[in-house]
Amino acid sequence: MTKPVAIQNRGITARLLDQPYLMLILAPLFWGGNGVAAKLVIGEIDPFLLLATRCLGAFAVILPFAWPHLRQDWPVVRRYWPLLMAYGAIGYALFNVFLYVGLKTTTVVNSSIEQAALPMMILGANFIVFRVRARALQVAGVLIAISGVILTATHGDPARLLTLDINIGDAYVIVACLTYTIYTLALKYRPDVHLMSFLGVAFAGAAVTGLITLQLFGGGLGQFANLAHASPMVWGVLAYVMIFPSMFSQVFYARGVELLGANRAAPSHNLIPVFGTLLSVLIIGEHLELYHYLSAAIIIGGIVLAEWSARRP
C-alpha cells in the first residue's frame, strides 16, 4: 500500500482521519444512502444524466479543497495523471452507472445486500493477482457473508442459480461490484500524493467518463437541459450524491485502506446492506422479506468472524 498521508494539522478533521474504523463505518453509511437517493428519483432523471451531473458536481465541490495540494504535488500529478484519472473512471463513474442502471429493475434492499460481495471479490483478486494470502477464518467469514448475498440475489431461493434466473438489475449491481474490486486493488499503485490531490484528479476522470457515457448511452449532452425543469427532490438527491457518497465516502474509504490495508478494510462494505436496508425501509418504505433478515444476520456474522481473525496476533 502507499504510505498514509502525513497529517500535520491536529484539528478535528485530522483526528477523524486517524480513526480508520470510524471512517469505515461512515463511508458505507453514505454509500448506503447513495442507492436510496438514486431510487427516489427513478423515472424523474435518467441514470446516465444522474451520473454525469453527480461527477461534474463532485469535481466542482472537491476542486477548491484539492487545489492547494495539487499545486504542491504537481510534478507527480503531471507524470501520473492518466492513472489518477483512471481511478475515477473505474471506481467512481463505472461503479455508480452500473448501480444506477441496476436500480431501475431491482430494490435498494437487494442492491445494498449484494454489494457485500465486495470482500469476497477483493480477497480472491488479491490472492490471484498479488498472491496475498488470507487466514482461514477470514476466508470463512467472507464465504459466510457471500452466502447471504446469494440468498438475496436469488430472492431466498438459491436453486435459481442453477437456471441463472437472476433479475437483470441484480446482475448490473454485481458488475458494479467487480469494477470497484478493480479500483480497490489498483489503490496499491496509487502515486504518493496527498489524498485531496488524488481525489481532485480522480474526479476529473469520473467527470469525463460521465460525460462520455451520457453522450453514448443517455441521449446526449443535451440532456443537461432537462435539469432546468427538475423537481426539488431531484436537486436534493444531486446535492447529496455530489457531497456525501462522492467526497466523504471516498476520502474515508481510501484513508481506511491506507491505514489497514485492502483485506482488512474490505469487510466494511458489508455494512452497506445494513445501512442501505434501514434507510430504504425508513425513507422509501420498501418491505423486508424473511430472506432479507436471514441475509443480514449471515453477513454481520461473516464481518465479525473476518475482522476477529484479522486482529488475532
mmCIF file of C-alpha atoms in Angstrom:
data_model
loop_
_atom_site.group_PDB
_atom_site.id
_atom_site.type_symbol
_atom_site.label_atom_id
_atom_site.label_comp_id
_atom_site.label_asym_id
_atom_site.label_seq_id
_atom_site.Cartn_x
_atom_site.Cartn_y
_atom_site.Cartn_z
ATOM 1 C CA MET A 1 0.000 0.000 0.000
ATOM 2 C CA THR A 2 1.004 3.601 -0.399
ATOM 3 C CA LYS A 3 2.145 5.363 2.722
ATOM 4 C CA PRO A 4 -0.562 7.011 4.833
ATOM 5 C CA VAL A 5 -0.754 10.736 4.276
ATOM 6 C CA ALA A 6 1.206 12.591 6.939
ATOM 7 C CA ILE A 7 -1.216 14.875 8.748
ATOM 8 C CA GLN A 8 0.314 17.954 10.305
ATOM 9 C CA ASN A 9 -2.826 19.773 11.488
ATOM 10 C CA ARG A 10 -4.146 18.068 14.604
ATOM 11 C CA GLY A 11 -7.641 19.568 14.378
ATOM 12 C CA ILE A 12 -10.955 17.694 14.323
ATOM 13 C CA THR A 13 -10.540 16.669 10.674
ATOM 14 C CA ALA A 14 -7.046 15.325 11.267
ATOM 15 C CA ARG A 15 -8.188 13.327 14.299
ATOM 16 C CA LEU A 16 -11.052 11.864 12.272
ATOM 17 C CA LEU A 17 -8.650 10.799 9.526
ATOM 18 C CA ASP A 18 -6.656 8.892 12.146
ATOM 19 C CA GLN A 19 -9.695 6.767 13.111
ATOM 20 C CA PRO A 20 -9.890 4.020 10.474
ATOM 21 C CA TYR A 21 -12.805 2.116 11.989
ATOM 22 C CA LEU A 22 -14.959 5.228 12.360
ATOM 23 C CA MET A 23 -14.222 6.166 8.742
ATOM 24 C CA LEU A 24 -15.029 2.646 7.593
ATOM 25 C CA ILE A 25 -18.435 2.975 9.270
ATOM 26 C CA LEU A 26 -19.277 6.412 7.881
ATOM 27 C CA ALA A 27 -18.225 5.511 4.315
ATOM 28 C CA PRO A 28 -20.726 2.621 3.922
ATOM 29 C CA LEU A 29 -23.403 4.702 5.676
ATOM 30 C CA PHE A 30 -23.147 7.353 2.961
ATOM 31 C CA TRP A 31 -22.853 4.689 0.233
ATOM 32 C CA GLY A 32 -25.975 3.015 1.567
ATOM 33 C CA GLY A 33 -27.732 6.355 1.204
ATOM 34 C CA ASN A 34 -26.477 6.602 -2.389
ATOM 35 C CA GLY A 35 -28.765 3.793 -3.563
ATOM 36 C CA VAL A 36 -31.723 5.185 -1.648
ATOM 37 C CA ALA A 37 -31.175 8.628 -3.167
ATOM 38 C CA ALA A 38 -30.985 7.217 -6.695
ATOM 39 C CA LYS A 39 -34.130 5.145 -6.183
ATOM 40 C CA LEU A 40 -36.056 8.224 -5.042
ATOM 41 C CA VAL A 41 -35.699 9.824 -8.485
ATOM 42 C CA ILE A 42 -36.142 6.771 -10.742
ATOM 43 C CA GLY A 43 -38.365 7.948 -13.588
ATOM 44 C CA GLU A 44 -37.520 11.608 -12.972
ATOM 45 C CA ILE A 45 -33.904 11.612 -14.144
ATOM 46 C CA ASP A 46 -32.045 9.225 -16.449
ATOM 47 C CA PRO A 47 -29.323 7.184 -14.671
ATOM 48 C CA PHE A 48 -26.655 8.424 -17.094
ATOM 49 C CA LEU A 49 -27.665 12.054 -16.554
ATOM 50 C CA LEU A 50 -27.652 11.446 -12.794
ATOM 51 C CA LEU A 51 -24.131 10.035 -13.014
ATOM 52 C CA ALA A 52 -22.753 12.804 -15.245
ATOM 53 C CA THR A 53 -24.250 15.556 -13.091
ATOM 54 C CA ARG A 54 -23.024 13.887 -9.915
ATOM 55 C CA CYS A 55 -19.450 13.542 -11.204
ATOM 56 C CA LEU A 56 -19.275 17.088 -12.544
ATOM 57 C CA GLY A 57 -20.717 18.473 -9.331
ATOM 58 C CA ALA A 58 -18.432 16.384 -7.137
ATOM 59 C CA PHE A 59 -15.422 17.582 -9.117
ATOM 60 C CA ALA A 60 -16.542 21.199 -8.622
ATOM 61 C CA VAL A 61 -17.003 20.606 -4.872
ATOM 62 C CA ILE A 62 -13.664 18.853 -4.398
ATOM 63 C CA LEU A 63 -11.503 21.111 -6.583
ATOM 64 C CA PRO A 64 -11.233 24.083 -4.147
ATOM 65 C CA PHE A 65 -10.092 21.737 -1.368
ATOM 66 C CA ALA A 66 -7.723 19.872 -3.671
ATOM 67 C CA TRP A 67 -6.193 22.897 -5.418
ATOM 68 C CA PRO A 68 -3.503 23.796 -2.832
ATOM 69 C CA HIS A 69 -2.385 20.166 -2.695
ATOM 70 C CA LEU A 70 -2.468 19.806 -6.480
ATOM 71 C CA ARG A 71 -0.057 22.717 -6.789
ATOM 72 C CA GLN A 72 2.302 21.098 -4.303
ATOM 73 C CA ASP A 73 2.005 17.646 -5.899
ATOM 74 C CA TRP A 74 2.025 18.889 -9.493
ATOM 75 C CA PRO A 75 5.295 17.181 -10.558
ATOM 76 C CA VAL A 76 3.880 13.783 -9.533
ATOM 77 C CA VAL A 77 0.382 14.542 -10.840
ATOM 78 C CA ARG A 78 1.762 15.607 -14.231
ATOM 79 C CA ARG A 79 3.595 12.299 -14.513
ATOM 80 C CA TYR A 80 0.761 10.010 -13.369
ATOM 81 C CA TRP A 81 -2.399 11.879 -14.398
ATOM 82 C CA PRO A 82 -3.697 9.099 -16.727
ATOM 83 C CA LEU A 83 -3.530 6.595 -13.853
ATOM 84 C CA LEU A 84 -5.125 9.019 -11.414
ATOM 85 C CA MET A 85 -7.982 9.747 -13.821
ATOM 86 C CA ALA A 86 -8.465 6.027 -14.407
ATOM 87 C CA TYR A 87 -9.172 5.563 -10.701
ATOM 88 C CA GLY A 88 -12.107 7.926 -11.030
ATOM 89 C CA ALA A 89 -13.327 6.443 -14.291
ATOM 90 C CA ILE A 90 -13.450 2.913 -12.865
ATOM 91 C CA GLY A 91 -14.084 3.309 -9.152
ATOM 92 C CA TYR A 92 -16.445 6.281 -9.222
ATOM 93 C CA ALA A 93 -18.096 6.591 -12.638
ATOM 94 C CA LEU A 94 -18.460 2.989 -13.854
ATOM 95 C CA PHE A 95 -19.351 1.638 -10.441
ATOM 96 C CA ASN A 96 -22.153 4.152 -9.997
ATOM 97 C CA VAL A 97 -23.549 3.979 -13.506
ATOM 98 C CA PHE A 98 -23.952 0.193 -13.213
ATOM 99 C CA LEU A 99 -25.549 0.682 -9.797
ATOM 100 C CA TYR A 100 -27.979 3.359 -11.028
ATOM 101 C CA VAL A 101 -28.998 1.319 -14.071
ATOM 102 C CA GLY A 102 -29.480 -1.740 -11.882
ATOM 103 C CA LEU A 103 -31.768 0.162 -9.503
ATOM 104 C CA LYS A 104 -34.267 0.633 -12.330
ATOM 105 C CA THR A 105 -35.220 -3.054 -12.006
ATOM 106 C CA THR A 106 -34.199 -4.109 -8.512
ATOM 107 C CA THR A 107 -34.784 -2.831 -4.983
ATOM 108 C CA VAL A 108 -32.437 -0.808 -2.817
ATOM 109 C CA VAL A 109 -32.502 -3.607 -0.247
ATOM 110 C CA ASN A 110 -31.293 -6.145 -2.814
ATOM 111 C CA SER A 111 -28.672 -3.846 -4.327
ATOM 112 C CA SER A 112 -27.326 -2.930 -0.895
ATOM 113 C CA ILE A 113 -27.010 -6.505 0.297
ATOM 114 C CA GLU A 114 -25.430 -7.614 -2.974
ATOM 115 C CA GLN A 115 -22.638 -5.112 -2.506
ATOM 116 C CA ALA A 116 -21.488 -7.305 0.359
ATOM 117 C CA ALA A 117 -19.927 -9.436 -2.393
ATOM 118 C CA LEU A 118 -17.068 -6.929 -2.463
ATOM 119 C CA PRO A 119 -14.960 -8.504 0.315
ATOM 120 C CA MET A 120 -15.037 -11.892 -1.386
ATOM 121 C CA MET A 121 -14.074 -10.367 -4.716
ATOM 122 C CA ILE A 122 -11.279 -8.305 -3.154
ATOM 123 C CA LEU A 123 -9.843 -11.186 -1.140
ATOM 124 C CA GLY A 124 -9.990 -13.503 -4.139
ATOM 125 C CA ALA A 125 -8.499 -10.964 -6.510
ATOM 126 C CA ASN A 126 -5.742 -10.139 -4.018
ATOM 127 C CA PHE A 127 -4.792 -13.803 -3.926
ATOM 128 C CA ILE A 128 -4.960 -14.293 -7.716
ATOM 129 C CA VAL A 129 -3.161 -11.078 -8.686
ATOM 130 C CA PHE A 130 -0.842 -10.348 -5.763
ATOM 131 C CA ARG A 131 -0.680 -13.737 -4.020
ATOM 132 C CA VAL A 132 -1.790 -12.081 -0.779
ATOM 133 C CA ARG A 133 -2.905 -14.902 1.464
ATOM 134 C CA ALA A 134 -5.781 -14.566 3.907
ATOM 135 C CA ARG A 135 -6.257 -16.517 7.108
ATOM 136 C CA ALA A 136 -8.626 -19.461 7.007
ATOM 137 C CA LEU A 137 -11.081 -17.754 9.350
ATOM 138 C CA GLN A 138 -11.013 -14.602 7.208
ATOM 139 C CA VAL A 139 -11.924 -16.686 4.182
ATOM 140 C CA ALA A 140 -14.615 -18.447 6.178
ATOM 141 C CA GLY A 141 -16.050 -15.106 7.269
ATOM 142 C CA VAL A 142 -16.169 -13.837 3.704
ATOM 143 C CA LEU A 143 -17.741 -17.064 2.431
ATOM 144 C CA ILE A 144 -20.382 -16.825 5.133
ATOM 145 C CA ALA A 145 -21.071 -13.235 4.099
ATOM 146 C CA ILE A 146 -21.295 -14.088 0.407
ATOM 147 C CA SER A 147 -23.803 -16.828 1.159
ATOM 148 C CA GLY A 148 -26.027 -14.037 2.442
ATOM 149 C CA VAL A 149 -25.524 -12.177 -0.850
ATOM 150 C CA ILE A 150 -26.531 -15.281 -2.811
ATOM 151 C CA LEU A 151 -29.643 -15.633 -0.678
ATOM 152 C CA THR A 152 -30.578 -12.045 -1.531
ATOM 153 C CA ALA A 153 -29.773 -12.153 -5.263
ATOM 154 C CA THR A 154 -31.934 -15.257 -5.664
ATOM 155 C CA HIS A 155 -34.770 -13.797 -3.568
ATOM 156 C CA GLY A 156 -34.469 -16.512 -0.966
ATOM 157 C CA ASP A 157 -34.192 -19.394 -3.432
ATOM 158 C CA PRO A 158 -30.501 -20.264 -4.125
ATOM 159 C CA ALA A 159 -31.635 -23.021 -6.509
ATOM 160 C CA ARG A 160 -32.374 -20.258 -9.025
ATOM 161 C CA LEU A 161 -28.619 -20.034 -9.625
ATOM 162 C CA LEU A 162 -28.808 -23.373 -11.429
ATOM 163 C CA THR A 163 -31.036 -21.827 -14.096
ATOM 164 C CA LEU A 164 -29.346 -18.373 -14.000
ATOM 165 C CA ASP A 165 -32.754 -16.948 -13.089
ATOM 166 C CA ILE A 166 -31.484 -13.671 -11.661
ATOM 167 C CA ASN A 167 -33.042 -10.240 -12.119
ATOM 168 C CA ILE A 168 -31.083 -8.118 -14.649
ATOM 169 C CA GLY A 169 -30.900 -5.293 -12.126
ATOM 170 C CA ASP A 170 -29.188 -7.583 -9.631
ATOM 171 C CA ALA A 171 -26.726 -8.596 -12.353
ATOM 172 C CA TYR A 172 -25.833 -4.943 -13.005
ATOM 173 C CA VAL A 173 -25.162 -4.423 -9.296
ATOM 174 C CA ILE A 174 -22.798 -7.408 -9.238
ATOM 175 C CA VAL A 175 -20.947 -5.995 -12.273
ATOM 176 C CA ALA A 176 -20.663 -2.704 -10.354
ATOM 177 C CA CYS A 177 -19.011 -4.650 -7.526
ATOM 178 C CA LEU A 178 -16.482 -6.086 -9.994
ATOM 179 C CA THR A 179 -15.483 -2.599 -11.116
ATOM 180 C CA TYR A 180 -14.979 -1.488 -7.523
ATOM 181 C CA THR A 181 -12.861 -4.555 -6.847
ATOM 182 C CA ILE A 182 -10.534 -3.461 -9.646
ATOM 183 C CA TYR A 183 -10.400 0.044 -8.163
ATOM 184 C CA THR A 184 -9.592 -1.222 -4.657
ATOM 185 C CA LEU A 185 -6.755 -3.450 -5.817
ATOM 186 C CA ALA A 186 -5.379 -0.667 -8.018
ATOM 187 C CA LEU A 187 -5.014 1.562 -4.945
ATOM 188 C CA LYS A 188 -1.833 -0.440 -4.310
ATOM 189 C CA TYR A 189 -0.263 1.577 -7.127
ATOM 190 C CA ARG A 190 -1.651 4.954 -6.122
ATOM 191 C CA PRO A 191 1.046 7.608 -6.583
ATOM 192 C CA ASP A 192 2.356 9.170 -3.394
ATOM 193 C CA VAL A 193 0.280 12.356 -3.470
ATOM 194 C CA HIS A 194 -1.980 13.990 -0.920
ATOM 195 C CA LEU A 195 -5.416 12.417 -0.630
ATOM 196 C CA MET A 196 -7.118 15.578 -1.897
ATOM 197 C CA SER A 197 -4.804 15.723 -4.918
ATOM 198 C CA PHE A 198 -5.752 12.124 -5.654
ATOM 199 C CA LEU A 199 -9.482 12.842 -5.402
ATOM 200 C CA GLY A 200 -9.241 16.025 -7.454
ATOM 201 C CA VAL A 201 -7.708 14.270 -10.464
ATOM 202 C CA ALA A 202 -9.747 11.089 -9.962
ATOM 203 C CA PHE A 203 -12.993 13.034 -10.084
ATOM 204 C CA ALA A 204 -11.823 14.805 -13.204
ATOM 205 C CA GLY A 205 -11.563 11.323 -14.729
ATOM 206 C CA ALA A 206 -15.001 10.436 -13.370
ATOM 207 C CA ALA A 207 -16.491 13.606 -14.844
ATOM 208 C CA VAL A 208 -15.029 12.890 -18.276
ATOM 209 C CA THR A 209 -16.323 9.306 -18.095
ATOM 210 C CA GLY A 210 -19.750 10.520 -17.010
ATOM 211 C CA LEU A 211 -19.944 12.858 -19.997
ATOM 212 C CA ILE A 212 -18.882 10.085 -22.388
ATOM 213 C CA THR A 213 -21.456 7.601 -21.049
ATOM 214 C CA LEU A 214 -24.179 10.262 -21.216
ATOM 215 C CA GLN A 215 -23.298 11.036 -24.828
ATOM 216 C CA LEU A 216 -23.176 7.367 -25.846
ATOM 217 C CA PHE A 217 -25.986 5.810 -23.808
ATOM 218 C CA GLY A 218 -28.042 8.564 -22.168
ATOM 219 C CA GLY A 219 -29.363 10.562 -25.096
ATOM 220 C CA GLY A 220 -26.503 13.017 -25.475
ATOM 221 C CA LEU A 221 -25.150 16.023 -23.626
ATOM 222 C CA GLY A 222 -28.284 17.976 -24.481
ATOM 223 C CA GLN A 223 -29.996 16.068 -21.649
ATOM 224 C CA PHE A 224 -28.491 18.593 -19.224
ATOM 225 C CA ALA A 225 -31.227 20.998 -20.381
ATOM 226 C CA ASN A 226 -33.775 18.785 -18.613
ATOM 227 C CA LEU A 227 -32.312 19.791 -15.270
ATOM 228 C CA ALA A 228 -33.923 23.214 -15.685
ATOM 229 C CA HIS A 229 -37.285 21.529 -15.088
ATOM 230 C CA ALA A 230 -36.131 19.108 -12.388
ATOM 231 C CA SER A 231 -38.105 18.823 -9.156
ATOM 232 C CA PRO A 232 -36.728 19.850 -5.746
ATOM 233 C CA MET A 233 -36.373 16.132 -4.978
ATOM 234 C CA VAL A 234 -34.016 15.687 -7.932
ATOM 235 C CA TRP A 235 -31.894 18.653 -6.864
ATOM 236 C CA GLY A 236 -31.799 17.396 -3.280
ATOM 237 C CA VAL A 237 -30.638 13.976 -4.465
ATOM 238 C CA LEU A 238 -27.998 15.558 -6.699
ATOM 239 C CA ALA A 239 -26.665 17.618 -3.789
ATOM 240 C CA TYR A 240 -26.470 14.539 -1.574
ATOM 241 C CA VAL A 241 -24.702 12.271 -4.089
ATOM 242 C CA MET A 242 -22.249 15.017 -5.071
ATOM 243 C CA ILE A 243 -21.062 15.514 -1.487
ATOM 244 C CA PHE A 244 -21.576 12.541 0.808
ATOM 245 C CA PRO A 245 -21.019 9.307 -1.175
ATOM 246 C CA SER A 246 -18.753 11.117 -3.624
ATOM 247 C CA MET A 247 -16.444 13.162 -1.433
ATOM 248 C CA PHE A 248 -16.754 11.964 2.152
ATOM 249 C CA SER A 249 -17.089 8.240 1.462
ATOM 250 C CA GLN A 250 -14.190 8.211 -0.985
ATOM 251 C CA VAL A 251 -11.929 10.120 1.420
ATOM 252 C CA PHE A 252 -12.840 7.884 4.338
ATOM 253 C CA TYR A 253 -12.531 4.610 2.418
ATOM 254 C CA ALA A 254 -9.237 5.498 0.731
ATOM 255 C CA ARG A 255 -7.786 6.561 4.080
ATOM 256 C CA GLY A 256 -9.069 3.368 5.718
ATOM 257 C CA VAL A 257 -7.351 1.264 3.042
ATOM 258 C CA GLU A 258 -4.118 3.195 3.638
ATOM 259 C CA LEU A 259 -4.193 2.571 7.383
ATOM 260 C CA LEU A 260 -5.480 -1.021 7.495
ATOM 261 C CA GLY A 261 -4.807 -2.498 4.043
ATOM 262 C CA ALA A 262 -7.317 -3.672 1.429
ATOM 263 C CA ASN A 263 -8.121 -7.030 3.047
ATOM 264 C CA ARG A 264 -8.977 -5.547 6.445
ATOM 265 C CA ALA A 265 -10.843 -2.562 5.003
ATOM 266 C CA ALA A 266 -12.888 -4.651 2.560
ATOM 267 C CA PRO A 267 -15.325 -6.195 5.111
ATOM 268 C CA SER A 268 -16.601 -2.693 5.899
ATOM 269 C CA HIS A 269 -18.535 -2.915 2.633
ATOM 270 C CA ASN A 270 -20.764 -5.451 4.348
ATOM 271 C CA LEU A 271 -22.172 -2.570 6.387
ATOM 272 C CA ILE A 272 -23.686 -1.150 3.179
ATOM 273 C CA PRO A 273 -26.585 -3.634 3.250
ATOM 274 C CA VAL A 274 -27.278 -2.833 6.890
ATOM 275 C CA PHE A 275 -27.420 0.920 6.347
ATOM 276 C CA GLY A 276 -28.987 0.658 2.888
ATOM 277 C CA THR A 277 -31.735 -1.610 4.174
ATOM 278 C CA LEU A 278 -32.539 0.574 7.159
ATOM 279 C CA LEU A 279 -32.624 3.724 5.032
ATOM 280 C CA SER A 280 -34.727 2.110 2.289
ATOM 281 C CA VAL A 281 -37.319 0.974 4.819
ATOM 282 C CA LEU A 282 -37.404 4.291 6.660
ATOM 283 C CA ILE A 283 -37.290 6.617 3.640
ATOM 284 C CA ILE A 284 -38.732 4.678 0.691
ATOM 285 C CA GLY A 285 -40.948 2.253 2.570
ATOM 286 C CA GLU A 286 -39.588 -0.897 0.953
ATOM 287 C CA HIS A 287 -40.726 -4.132 2.558
ATOM 288 C CA LEU A 288 -38.457 -6.715 4.105
ATOM 289 C CA GLU A 289 -38.887 -10.405 3.446
ATOM 290 C CA LEU A 290 -37.698 -13.230 5.686
ATOM 291 C CA TYR A 291 -34.673 -13.850 3.435
ATOM 292 C CA HIS A 292 -33.560 -10.249 3.965
ATOM 293 C CA TYR A 293 -33.419 -10.775 7.733
ATOM 294 C CA LEU A 294 -31.555 -14.055 7.288
ATOM 295 C CA SER A 295 -29.118 -12.453 4.848
ATOM 296 C CA ALA A 296 -28.396 -9.560 7.201
ATOM 297 C CA ALA A 297 -27.714 -11.910 10.109
ATOM 298 C CA ILE A 298 -25.430 -14.098 7.987
ATOM 299 C CA ILE A 299 -23.485 -11.121 6.596
ATOM 300 C CA ILE A 300 -22.977 -9.492 10.001
ATOM 301 C CA GLY A 301 -21.709 -12.823 11.331
ATOM 302 C CA GLY A 302 -19.238 -13.014 8.458
ATOM 303 C CA ILE A 303 -17.957 -9.487 9.159
ATOM 304 C CA VAL A 304 -17.369 -10.261 12.818
ATOM 305 C CA LEU A 305 -15.548 -13.509 12.066
ATOM 306 C CA ALA A 306 -13.333 -11.989 9.342
ATOM 307 C CA GLU A 307 -12.350 -8.970 11.414
ATOM 308 C CA TRP A 308 -11.749 -11.051 14.566
ATOM 309 C CA SER A 309 -9.438 -13.287 12.567
ATOM 310 C CA ALA A 310 -7.554 -10.312 11.086
ATOM 311 C CA ARG A 311 -6.942 -8.841 14.557
ATOM 312 C CA ARG A 312 -5.540 -12.049 16.003
ATOM 313 C CA PRO A 313 -1.746 -11.978 16.644
#
